[in-house]
Coordinates of C-alpha atoms and ligand atoms in Angstrom, one line a residue:
X454 CA 31.8 -29.1 10.8
X455 CA 31.4 -25.3 10.4
X456 CA 31.7 -24.0 6.9
X457 CA 34.4 -21.6 8.1
X458 CA 36.4 -24.6 9.4
X459 CA 35.9 -26.5 6.2
X460 CA 37.2 -23.6 4.2
X461 CA 40.1 -23.0 6.5
X462 CA 41.1 -26.7 6.3
X463 CA 40.8 -26.7 2.5
X464 CA 42.9 -23.6 2.1
X465 CA 45.3 -24.8 4.8
X466 CA 45.8 -28.1 3.1
X467 CA 46.6 -26.5 -0.2
X468 CA 49.0 -24.2 1.6
X469 CA 50.8 -27.1 3.3
X470 CA 50.8 -29.1 0.0
X471 CA 52.5 -26.2 -1.8
X472 CA 55.0 -25.8 1.1
X473 CA 55.9 -29.5 1.2
X474 CA 56.3 -29.7 -2.6
X475 CA 58.5 -26.6 -2.5
X476 CA 60.7 -27.9 0.4
X477 CA 61.1 -31.3 -1.2
X478 CA 62.0 -29.7 -4.6
X479 CA 64.6 -27.4 -2.9
X480 CA 65.9 -30.3 -0.8
X481 CA 66.3 -32.6 -3.8
X482 CA 68.1 -29.9 -5.8
X483 CA 70.4 -29.3 -2.9
X484 CA 71.3 -33.0 -2.4
X485 CA 72.0 -33.4 -6.1
X486 CA 74.1 -30.2 -6.1
X487 CA 76.0 -31.6 -3.1
X488 CA 76.6 -34.9 -4.8
X489 CA 77.9 -33.3 -8.0
X490 CA 80.2 -31.0 -6.0
X491 CA 81.5 -34.0 -4.1
X492 CA 82.4 -35.9 -7.3
X493 CA 84.0 -32.8 -8.7
X494 CA 85.9 -31.8 -5.6
X495 CA 86.9 -35.2 -4.2
X496 CA 87.6 -37.2 -7.3
X497 CA 87.7 -35.2 -10.5
X498 CA 90.4 -32.9 -9.2
X499 CA 92.5 -36.0 -8.0
X500 CA 92.2 -37.4 -11.6
X501 CA 93.5 -34.1 -12.9
X502 CA 96.5 -34.1 -10.5
X503 CA 97.4 -37.7 -11.1
X504 CA 97.2 -37.3 -14.9
X505 CA 99.4 -34.2 -14.6
X506 CA 101.9 -36.2 -12.5
X507 CA 101.9 -39.1 -15.1
X508 CA 102.7 -36.6 -17.9
X509 CA 105.4 -34.9 -15.9
X510 CA 107.1 -38.2 -15.1
X511 CA 107.6 -38.7 -18.9
X512 CA 109.4 -35.4 -19.1
X513 CA 111.4 -35.8 -16.0
X514 CA 114.7 -36.4 -17.7
X515 CA 114.5 -33.8 -20.4
X516 CA 112.7 -30.9 -18.6
X517 CA 114.1 -29.7 -15.3
X518 CA 110.9 -27.6 -14.6
X519 CA 108.8 -30.8 -14.4
X520 CA 110.2 -31.6 -10.9
X521 CA 108.7 -28.6 -9.1
X522 CA 105.5 -29.0 -11.1
X523 CA 105.3 -32.6 -10.0
X524 CA 105.9 -31.5 -6.5
X525 CA 103.1 -29.0 -6.7
X526 CA 100.6 -31.5 -8.1
X527 CA 101.6 -34.1 -5.5
X528 CA 101.0 -31.5 -2.7
X529 CA 97.6 -30.7 -4.1
X530 CA 96.8 -34.5 -4.2
X531 CA 98.0 -34.9 -0.6
X532 CA 95.5 -32.2 0.4
X533 CA 92.7 -33.9 -1.5
X534 CA 92.7 -37.5 -0.1
X535 CA 89.1 -38.8 0.0
X536 CA 89.0 -42.5 -0.9
X537 CA 90.2 -45.5 1.1
X538 CA 93.7 -46.7 0.0
X539 CA 94.3 -43.3 -1.6
X540 CA 96.3 -42.1 1.4
X541 CA 98.7 -45.0 1.4
X542 CA 99.2 -44.8 -2.4
X543 CA 99.8 -41.0 -2.2
X544 CA 102.3 -41.5 0.7
X545 CA 104.1 -44.2 -1.4
X546 CA 104.3 -41.7 -4.3
X547 CA 105.8 -39.2 -1.9
X548 CA 108.5 -41.6 -0.6
X549 CA 109.4 -42.9 -4.1
X550 CA 109.4 -39.3 -5.5
X551 CA 111.9 -38.2 -2.8
X552 CA 114.2 -41.2 -3.7
X553 CA 113.8 -40.3 -7.4
X554 CA 115.0 -36.8 -6.8
X555 CA 118.1 -38.3 -5.3
X556 CA 118.7 -40.8 -8.1
X557 CA 117.1 -39.2 -11.2
X558 CA 116.6 -41.5 -14.2
X559 CA 116.0 -44.7 -12.1
X560 CA 113.5 -46.5 -14.3
X561 CA 112.3 -48.9 -11.6
X562 CA 111.4 -46.0 -9.3
X563 CA 109.6 -44.3 -12.2
X564 CA 107.6 -47.4 -12.9
X565 CA 106.8 -47.9 -9.2
X566 CA 105.6 -44.2 -9.0
X567 CA 103.5 -44.8 -12.1
X568 CA 101.9 -47.9 -10.5
X569 CA 101.0 -46.0 -7.3
X570 CA 99.5 -43.1 -9.3
X571 CA 97.5 -45.6 -11.2
X572 CA 96.2 -47.0 -7.9
X573 CA 95.2 -43.4 -6.9
X574 CA 93.6 -42.9 -10.3
X575 CA 91.6 -46.2 -10.2
X576 CA 90.4 -45.5 -6.6
X577 CA 89.0 -42.1 -7.7
X578 CA 87.5 -43.4 -10.9
X579 CA 85.7 -46.2 -9.0
X580 CA 84.6 -43.5 -6.4
X581 CA 83.2 -41.3 -9.2
X582 CA 81.2 -44.3 -10.6
X583 CA 79.9 -45.2 -7.1
X584 CA 79.0 -41.6 -6.2
X585 CA 77.4 -41.1 -9.6
X586 CA 75.3 -44.2 -8.9
X587 CA 74.3 -42.8 -5.5
X588 CA 73.4 -39.5 -7.0
X589 CA 71.3 -41.2 -9.6
X590 CA 69.6 -43.2 -6.9
X591 CA 69.0 -40.1 -4.8
X592 CA 67.5 -38.3 -7.9
X593 CA 65.4 -41.3 -8.6
X594 CA 64.2 -41.4 -5.0
X595 CA 63.3 -37.7 -5.0
X596 CA 61.6 -37.9 -8.3
X597 CA 59.6 -40.9 -6.9
X598 CA 58.6 -39.0 -3.8
X599 CA 57.7 -36.0 -5.7
X600 CA 55.6 -38.0 -8.0
X601 CA 53.8 -39.7 -5.1
X602 CA 53.2 -36.4 -3.3
X603 CA 52.1 -34.7 -6.5
X604 CA 49.8 -37.6 -7.3
X605 CA 48.3 -37.4 -3.8
X606 CA 47.9 -33.7 -4.0
X607 CA 46.3 -33.8 -7.5
X608 CA 43.9 -36.5 -6.2
X609 CA 43.0 -34.4 -3.1
X610 CA 42.7 -31.2 -5.2
X611 CA 40.5 -33.0 -7.7
X612 CA 38.2 -34.3 -4.9
X613 CA 38.0 -30.8 -3.5
X614 CA 37.3 -29.3 -6.9
X615 CA 34.6 -31.8 -7.5
X616 CA 33.0 -31.6 -4.0
X617 CA 33.5 -28.1 -2.8
X618 CA 31.2 -26.2 -5.2
X619 CA 28.5 -28.7 -4.2
X620 CA 29.0 -28.0 -0.5
X621 CA 28.1 -24.3 -1.2
X622 CA 25.7 -24.5 -4.2
X623 CA 23.4 -27.2 -2.9
X624 CA 22.3 -25.5 0.3
X625 CA 22.2 -22.2 -1.5
X626 CA 19.8 -23.8 -4.1
X627 CA 17.7 -25.4 -1.4
X628 CA 17.4 -22.0 0.4
X629 CA 16.5 -20.1 -2.8
X630 CA 13.8 -22.8 -3.6
X631 CA 12.5 -22.3 -0.1
X632 CA 12.4 -18.5 -0.4
X633 CA 10.6 -18.8 -3.8
X634 CA 8.0 -21.1 -2.1
X635 CA 7.4 -18.5 0.7
X636 CA 7.1 -15.7 -1.9
X637 CA 4.3 -17.9 -3.5
X638 CA 2.7 -18.2 -0.1
X639 CA 3.5 -21.9 0.3
X640 CA 4.3 -21.7 4.0
X641 CA 4.4 -25.6 4.3
X642 CA 7.9 -25.6 2.6
X643 CA 10.8 -26.8 4.8
X644 CA 14.5 -27.1 4.1
X645 CA 16.2 -30.4 5.1
X646 CA 19.9 -29.9 5.5
X647 CA 21.9 -32.5 7.5
X648 CA 25.1 -30.5 7.7
X649 CA 25.9 -28.7 11.0
X650 CA 27.5 -25.6 9.6
X651 CA 26.3 -22.1 8.9
X652 CA 24.0 -23.4 6.1
X653 CA 22.5 -25.8 8.6
X654 CA 21.8 -22.8 10.9
X655 CA 20.3 -20.9 8.1
X656 CA 18.0 -23.8 7.1
X657 CA 16.9 -24.1 10.7
X658 CA 16.1 -20.3 10.9
X659 CA 14.3 -20.5 7.6
X660 CA 12.2 -23.5 8.9
X661 CA 11.3 -21.6 12.1
X662 CA 10.3 -18.6 10.0
X663 CA 8.1 -20.7 7.6
X664 CA 6.5 -22.4 10.7
X665 CA 5.6 -19.0 12.2
X666 CA 4.2 -17.7 8.9
X667 CA 2.2 -20.9 8.6
X668 CA 0.8 -20.5 12.1
X669 CA 0.1 -16.8 11.4
X670 CA -1.6 -17.6 8.2
X671 CA -3.8 -20.3 9.8
X672 CA -4.7 -18.3 12.8
X673 CA -5.5 -15.3 10.5
X674 CA -7.6 -17.5 8.3
X675 CA -9.5 -18.8 11.3
X676 CA -10.0 -15.3 12.6
X677 CA -11.2 -14.0 9.2
X678 CA -13.6 -17.0 8.9
X679 CA -14.9 -16.3 12.4
X680 CA -15.3 -12.6 11.6
X681 CA -17.1 -13.4 8.4
X682 CA -19.6 -15.7 10.0
X683 CA -20.2 -13.1 12.7
X684 CA -20.8 -10.3 10.1
X685 CA -23.0 -12.7 8.1
X686 CA -25.1 -13.3 11.2
X687 CA -25.3 -9.6 12.0
X688 CA -26.2 -8.8 8.4
X689 CA -28.9 -11.5 8.3
X690 CA -30.4 -10.4 11.6
X691 CA -30.9 -6.9 10.3
X692 CA -34.3 -5.4 9.4
X693 CA -32.7 -3.6 6.4
X694 CA -31.9 -5.1 3.0
X695 CA -28.1 -5.2 2.3
X696 CA -26.5 -6.1 -1.0
X697 CA -22.8 -6.3 -1.6
X698 CA -21.1 -5.7 -5.0
X699 CA -17.5 -6.1 -5.9
X700 CA -15.4 -3.5 -8.0
X701 CA -16.7 -5.2 -11.2
X702 CA -20.3 -4.9 -10.1
X703 CA -20.6 -8.6 -9.5
X704 CA -22.9 -9.7 -6.6
X705 CA -21.1 -10.7 -3.5
X706 CA -23.9 -11.2 -1.0
X707 CA -27.5 -10.5 -0.2
X708 CA -29.0 -10.7 3.3
X709 CA -32.4 -12.4 4.0
X710 CA -34.3 -9.1 3.8
X711 CA -32.7 -8.2 0.4
X712 CA -33.5 -11.7 -0.8
X713 CA -37.2 -11.2 0.1
X714 CA -37.4 -7.7 -1.5
X715 CA -35.7 -8.7 -4.7
X716 CA -37.5 -12.1 -4.8
X717 CA -34.1 -13.8 -5.5
X718 CA -32.0 -16.3 -3.7
X719 CA -28.4 -15.4 -2.8
X720 CA -27.1 -18.8 -4.0
X721 CA -28.8 -18.4 -7.4
X722 CA -27.3 -15.0 -8.2
X723 CA -24.0 -14.9 -6.3
X724 CA -21.1 -13.9 -8.6
X725 CA -23.5 -12.7 -11.3
X726 CA -23.0 -9.3 -13.0
X727 CA -25.6 -7.0 -11.3
X728 CA -26.7 -5.2 -14.5
X729 CA -27.5 -8.6 -16.0
X730 CA -29.7 -9.4 -13.0
X731 CA -31.3 -6.0 -13.4
X732 CA -32.5 -7.0 -16.9
X733 CA -35.1 -9.2 -15.3
X734 CA -35.5 -7.6 -11.9
X735 CA -37.2 -4.2 -11.6
X736 CA -36.0 -3.4 -8.1
X737 CA -32.4 -4.2 -9.0
X738 CA -32.7 -2.0 -12.0
X739 CA -34.1 0.8 -9.8
X740 CA -31.3 0.4 -7.3
X741 CA -28.5 0.4 -9.9
X742 CA -29.9 3.5 -11.6
X743 CA -29.8 5.5 -8.3
X744 CA -25.9 5.7 -8.6
X745 CA -24.9 7.1 -5.2
X746 CA -28.0 9.3 -4.7
X747 CA -30.2 8.9 -1.7
X748 CA -33.7 7.9 -2.5
X749 CA -36.9 6.7 -0.9
X750 CA -38.5 3.6 -2.4
X751 CA -42.0 2.1 -1.9
X752 CA -41.6 -1.6 -2.3
X753 CA -44.3 -4.2 -2.4
X754 CA -42.9 -7.4 -1.0
X755 CA -44.0 -10.2 1.3
X756 CA -47.7 -9.2 0.6
X757 CA -47.4 -5.8 2.1
X758 CA -46.2 -2.3 1.1
X759 CA -43.1 -1.1 2.8
X760 CA -41.0 2.1 2.6
X761 CA -37.2 1.9 2.3
X762 CA -34.5 4.6 2.3
X763 CA -31.9 3.7 -0.2
X764 CA -28.2 4.4 0.5
X765 CA -25.3 3.4 -1.6
X766 CA -21.8 3.3 -0.1
X767 CA -18.5 2.9 -1.8
X768 CA -16.1 0.5 -0.1
X769 CA -12.6 1.9 -0.3
X770 CA -9.3 0.3 0.3
X771 CA -6.2 2.6 0.2
X772 CA -8.3 5.3 -1.7
X773 CA -9.3 2.7 -4.3
X774 CA -13.0 1.7 -4.7
X775 CA -13.1 -2.1 -4.2
X776 CA -16.9 -2.5 -4.2
X777 CA -20.3 -1.1 -3.2
X778 CA -22.8 -1.8 -0.4
X779 CA -26.4 -1.0 -1.2
X780 CA -28.5 -0.5 2.0
X781 CA -32.3 -0.5 1.9
X782 CA -33.2 0.9 5.3
X783 CA -36.7 0.0 6.4
X784 CA -38.4 3.2 7.3
X785 CA -42.0 1.8 7.2
X786 CA -42.6 2.4 11.0
X787 CA -41.4 6.1 10.6
X788 CA -43.7 6.4 7.6
X789 CA -46.6 5.1 9.5
X790 CA -45.9 7.4 12.4
X791 CA -45.5 10.4 10.1
X792 CA -48.8 9.5 8.3
X793 CA -50.5 9.3 11.7
X794 CA -49.0 12.7 12.6
X795 CA -50.1 14.3 9.4
X796 CA -53.6 12.9 9.7
X797 CA -53.8 14.1 13.3
X798 CA -52.5 17.6 12.3
X799 CA -55.0 17.8 9.4
X800 CA -57.9 16.8 11.6
X801 CA -57.0 19.1 14.5
X802 CA -56.4 22.1 12.1
X803 CA -59.6 21.4 10.4
X804 CA -61.5 21.1 13.7
X805 CA -59.9 24.3 15.0
X806 CA -60.7 26.4 11.9
X807 CA -64.5 26.7 12.6
X808 CA -64.3 27.8 16.3
X809 CA -61.4 30.2 15.5
X810 CA -63.5 31.7 12.7
X811 CA -66.5 32.0 15.0
X812 CA -64.2 33.7 17.7
X813 CA -63.1 36.1 15.0
X814 CA -66.6 36.8 14.0
X815 CA -67.7 37.4 17.6
X816 CA -64.8 39.8 18.1
X817 CA -65.7 41.7 15.0
X818 CA -69.4 41.9 16.2
X819 CA -68.2 43.1 19.6
X820 CA -66.2 45.9 18.0
X821 CA -69.2 46.9 15.9
X822 CA -70.9 49.9 17.6
X823 CA -74.3 48.9 16.1
X824 CA -74.3 45.9 18.4
X825 CA -73.4 47.9 21.5
X826 CA -70.8 50.3 22.8
X827 CA -67.6 49.2 24.5
X828 CA -65.2 51.3 26.5
X829 CA -61.6 52.0 25.4
X830 CA -60.0 49.1 27.4
X831 CA -62.6 46.7 26.1
X832 CA -62.0 47.9 22.6
X833 CA -58.2 47.2 23.0
X834 CA -59.1 43.7 24.3
X835 CA -61.3 43.0 21.3
X836 CA -58.6 44.2 19.0
X837 CA -56.1 41.8 20.6
X838 CA -58.6 38.9 20.4
X839 CA -59.0 39.7 16.7
X840 CA -55.2 39.7 16.0
X841 CA -54.7 36.4 17.9
X842 CA -57.6 34.8 16.1
X843 CA -56.0 35.9 12.8
X844 CA -52.7 34.4 13.9
X845 CA -54.4 31.2 14.9
X846 CA -56.2 31.1 11.5
X847 CA -52.8 31.6 9.7
X848 CA -51.2 28.7 11.7
X849 CA -54.1 26.4 11.1
X850 CA -54.1 27.2 7.4
X851 CA -50.3 26.6 7.3
X852 CA -50.8 23.2 9.0
X853 CA -53.6 22.3 6.7
X854 CA -51.5 23.2 3.7
X855 CA -48.6 21.2 5.2
X856 CA -50.7 18.1 5.6
X857 CA -51.9 18.5 2.0
X858 CA -48.3 18.7 0.9
X859 CA -47.2 15.7 3.0
X860 CA -49.9 13.5 1.8
X861 CA -49.2 14.6 -1.8
X862 CA -52.7 15.9 -2.2
X863 CA -52.1 19.5 -3.4
X864 CA -55.2 20.4 -5.4
X865 CA -54.4 23.1 -7.9
X866 CA -57.0 25.2 -9.7
X867 CA -54.7 26.6 -12.5
X868 CA -56.1 29.5 -14.5
X869 CA -54.7 32.6 -16.4
X870 CA -54.3 35.4 -13.8
X871 CA -52.9 38.9 -14.0
X872 CA -49.9 39.3 -11.6
X873 CA -51.6 42.5 -10.2
X874 CA -54.4 40.4 -8.8
X875 CA -52.0 38.3 -6.8
X876 CA -50.0 41.3 -5.8
X877 CA -53.1 43.1 -4.5
X878 CA -54.3 40.1 -2.7
X879 CA -51.0 39.7 -0.9
X880 CA -50.4 43.4 -0.1
X881 CA -53.9 43.8 1.2
X882 CA -53.3 40.9 3.6
X883 CA -50.1 42.3 5.0
X884 CA -50.8 46.0 4.9
X885 CA -51.9 46.4 8.5
X886 CA -48.9 44.5 9.8
X887 CA -46.6 46.7 7.6
X888 CA -48.3 49.9 8.9
X889 CA -47.8 48.8 12.5
X890 CA -44.0 48.8 11.9
X891 CA -44.1 51.9 9.6
X892 CA -42.7 49.9 6.8
X893 CA -43.3 51.2 3.3
X894 CA -44.2 48.6 0.7
X895 CA -43.1 49.6 -2.9
X896 CA -44.6 47.6 -5.8
X897 CA -42.8 47.7 -9.2
X898 CA -45.0 45.8 -11.6
X899 CA -43.1 45.2 -14.9
X900 CA -45.3 42.4 -16.1
X901 CA -47.7 44.7 -18.0
X902 CA -50.8 42.9 -19.0
X903 CA -49.2 39.5 -19.3
X904 CA -51.0 36.7 -17.4
X905 CA -49.5 33.8 -15.6
X906 CA -50.9 30.3 -15.5
X907 CA -51.4 29.6 -11.8
X908 CA -53.6 28.7 -8.9
X909 CA -54.1 32.3 -7.7
X910 CA -55.0 31.4 -4.1
X911 CA -51.8 29.3 -3.6
X912 CA -49.5 31.8 -5.3
X913 CA -51.0 34.7 -3.3
X914 CA -50.4 32.6 -0.2
X915 CA -46.7 32.2 -1.2
X916 CA -46.3 36.0 -1.9
X917 CA -48.1 36.8 1.4
X918 CA -45.6 34.5 3.1
X919 CA -42.6 36.3 1.5
X920 CA -44.0 39.7 2.5
X921 CA -44.9 38.6 6.0
X922 CA -41.3 37.3 6.5
X923 CA -39.9 40.5 5.0
X924 CA -41.9 42.6 7.4
X925 CA -41.0 40.3 10.3
X926 CA -37.2 40.5 9.7
X927 CA -37.1 44.2 8.6
X928 CA -36.4 47.0 11.0
X929 CA -39.1 49.6 11.8
X930 CA -39.5 52.2 9.0
X931 CA -37.8 50.0 6.6
X932 CA -38.6 49.5 3.0
X933 CA -39.8 46.4 1.1
X934 CA -39.8 46.3 -2.7
X935 CA -42.0 43.8 -4.6
X936 CA -41.0 43.6 -8.2
X937 CA -42.4 41.6 -11.1
X938 CA -40.6 41.2 -14.5
X939 CA -40.9 39.1 -17.6
X940 CA -38.1 36.6 -18.1
X941 CA -38.5 34.7 -21.3
X942 CA -41.5 32.4 -21.0
X943 CA -41.9 33.2 -17.3
X944 CA -42.9 36.0 -15.0
X945 CA -40.6 36.6 -11.9
X946 CA -41.9 37.9 -8.5
X947 CA -39.2 39.1 -6.1
X948 CA -39.6 40.5 -2.6
X949 CA -36.5 42.4 -1.4
X950 CA -36.0 43.6 2.2
X951 CA -33.1 45.3 4.0
X952 CA -33.5 43.3 7.2
X953 CA -31.1 41.1 9.1
X954 CA -30.2 38.8 6.1
X955 CA -29.3 35.1 6.3
X956 CA -25.9 33.5 6.8
X957 CA -24.6 31.7 3.6
X958 CA -24.4 28.4 5.5
X959 CA -28.2 28.4 6.3
X960 CA -29.3 29.2 2.7
X961 CA -29.4 25.6 1.4
X962 CA -31.7 24.6 4.3
X963 CA -34.0 27.6 4.2
X964 CA -36.8 25.8 2.3
X965 CA -36.6 22.7 4.6
X966 CA -39.6 21.8 6.7
X967 CA -39.6 23.2 10.3
X968 CA -36.2 25.0 9.6
X969 CA -35.7 28.3 11.4
X970 CA -32.4 30.2 11.2
X971 CA -30.8 29.9 14.7
X972 CA -31.2 33.2 16.5
X973 CA -34.7 33.9 15.0
X974 CA -36.5 31.3 17.1
X975 CA -37.8 34.1 19.3
X976 CA -39.9 35.4 16.3
X977 CA -43.3 33.8 16.0
X978 CA -43.6 31.2 13.2
X979 CA -43.7 27.5 12.5
X980 CA -40.8 27.2 10.1
X981 CA -43.2 25.7 7.5
X982 CA -44.0 28.8 5.4
X983 CA -41.1 28.6 2.9
X984 CA -41.2 24.8 2.6
X985 CA -45.0 25.0 1.7
X986 CA -44.1 27.8 -0.7
X987 CA -41.6 25.6 -2.5
X988 CA -44.1 22.8 -2.8
X989 CA -46.8 25.1 -4.2
X990 CA -44.5 26.8 -6.7
X991 CA -42.8 23.5 -7.9
X992 CA -46.1 21.8 -8.2
X993 CA -47.1 24.5 -10.7
X994 CA -43.9 23.9 -12.7
X995 CA -42.2 27.1 -11.3
X996 CA -39.0 27.8 -9.6
X997 CA -38.2 29.3 -6.2
X998 CA -35.0 30.8 -4.8
X999 CA -33.4 33.1 -2.2
X1000 CA -30.4 35.5 -2.3
X1001 CA -29.3 37.0 1.0
X1002 CA -26.3 38.6 2.7
X1003 CA -26.0 38.8 6.4
X1004 CA -26.7 42.4 7.7
X1005 CA -27.7 43.6 4.2
X1006 CA -31.1 42.0 3.6
X1007 CA -32.7 39.2 1.6
X1008 CA -34.5 38.7 -1.7
X1009 CA -36.9 35.9 -2.1
X1010 CA -38.3 35.1 -5.5
X1011 CA -40.3 32.7 -7.7
X1012 CA -41.1 32.4 -11.3
X1013 CA -44.2 30.9 -13.0
X1014 CA -44.9 30.2 -16.7
X1015 CA -46.7 32.9 -18.7
X1016 CA -50.0 32.1 -20.3
Ligands
LIG2164 P1 -41.5 31.1 9.7 O1 -42.9 30.8 9.9 O2 -40.6 30.7 10.9 O3 -41.2 32.4 9.2 P2 -40.6 30.3 7.1 O4 -40.5 28.9 6.5 O5 -41.4 31.3 6.4 O6 -41.0 30.0 8.6 O7 -39.1 30.8 7.3 C1 -38.1 30.0 7.7 C2 -37.0 30.7 8.4 O8 -36.3 31.5 7.4 C3 -37.4 31.8 9.3 O9 -37.5 31.2 10.6 C4 -36.3 32.8 9.3 O10 -35.3 32.4 10.2 C5 -35.8 32.7 7.9 N1 -36.3 33.8 7.0 C6 -37.4 33.8 6.2 N2 -37.5 34.9 5.5 C7 -36.6 35.8 6.0 C8 -36.2 37.1 5.7 N3 -36.8 37.8 4.8 N4 -35.1 37.6 6.3 C9 -34.4 36.9 7.2 N5 -34.7 35.6 7.5 C10 -35.8 35.0 6.9

């Protein structure tokens, strides 16, 4: 039965019970009132009339007013005949009263009248007793019925009062237990309610919801397991070492390559605090010290030397870091290729140097008039051969320097040198080129007689490179200023030009290998000069920098320690 119907029946029953009790109460009061009125009207009044008539009979002879009074009472009695035999007695009183009026003082008539009045009196008294008895019986009956009905109603109300809260509270409790279980992710929870009301429907809906959640949870779990095993397989197949840490830096996983590199087994260190593992593992220590920076590592593992590029990524979830992934990318093949390339460049540059030098010498001999005369066109050709040979020599020297830098074999011959020597060396080298473009080269030497500790050849090479670039990117008839100054324990060299300048966004890459500012690619050059310059200066403990504004010119500078 529906809860709504149950509630309607309960409330309806109470309503009917109240109605029935009320009607019965009103009915019983009415019946009793009617009984009382009957006794009063029918019999009590007759007793009053008959008593009045008896008293008036006694005064009949002495008081003349008693006759009409008797007449009046008799008339009233005649109008109130209710009991059996009362009519005959009243009629006899009337006949005898009429005779007495004709012969007043007749004692036998008086006594006969009295007898008849007594009959009326007795009949009414008996009727009062009988009606009173009936009224009592009626009252008793009503009281019994009322008691029975009240008893029944109390019993039913008590049963309802005991059972009704349970009808509502039990399913509500079962439902609230079920919801709590779902909140705690216990999707196996079901509610068993046998009733077929709204609560039964609610329980059924709850069970379907829990079933769906259970299915979803299981299918998700299976999916997650499947995805995990797929990712595990991919990670283990990779040629790179991968290490996973949680947000508390505990080890979550290592792939096979990482196991080999660290010399540790995943099962042995899983869940351990990484800095604890680092205490007895050099590589792990090295990895943890890197802290987000990129780095190249040479690792000896599996009986061979390999190169790895280290990357550390933060794993984020809703902008919160929930772990880290350390990736050791195996770059050994690139290293090997690079090494082969460097060796190849070094060999070729070295091999080219001798024939180029001999071409240059032959060209110089040709232009020497002592060897023989040449005509004007031949002289131009020889000049061009000379310039090209110089350019080729510069390129081969750059490439040789580069291979030295790449193999980490920069050989420095450090000695105390006057800055003027380096300045002269560099300015002499570039003077012809500067003259060709009518560029004036101003030197402001503020280093006085202080010496720097440097490899003069390499530093002159750097300064020459700065000046060559300044000339290359300056307009015709421009000015280049070379300045030296003492800055604390160092001497600074700067080369300022008023050429095209460099866009801000390219400045951080200007010292990178092979980098040329887009738009300058038409100018001759390998893009190696500045990167070699940086290596040379930094290898001597110095610093190198650039300041530039597009359209206004650039200032390249370096500083080296004083003697
Ligand atoms: P390159 O041999 O090409 O000159 P560098 O390493 O010396 O190689 O220079 C790298 C790049 O920097 C150049 O290609 C050029 O784009 C830019 N550059 C160097 N010096 C200057 C300068 N003084 N003014 C403008 N751009 C410059």
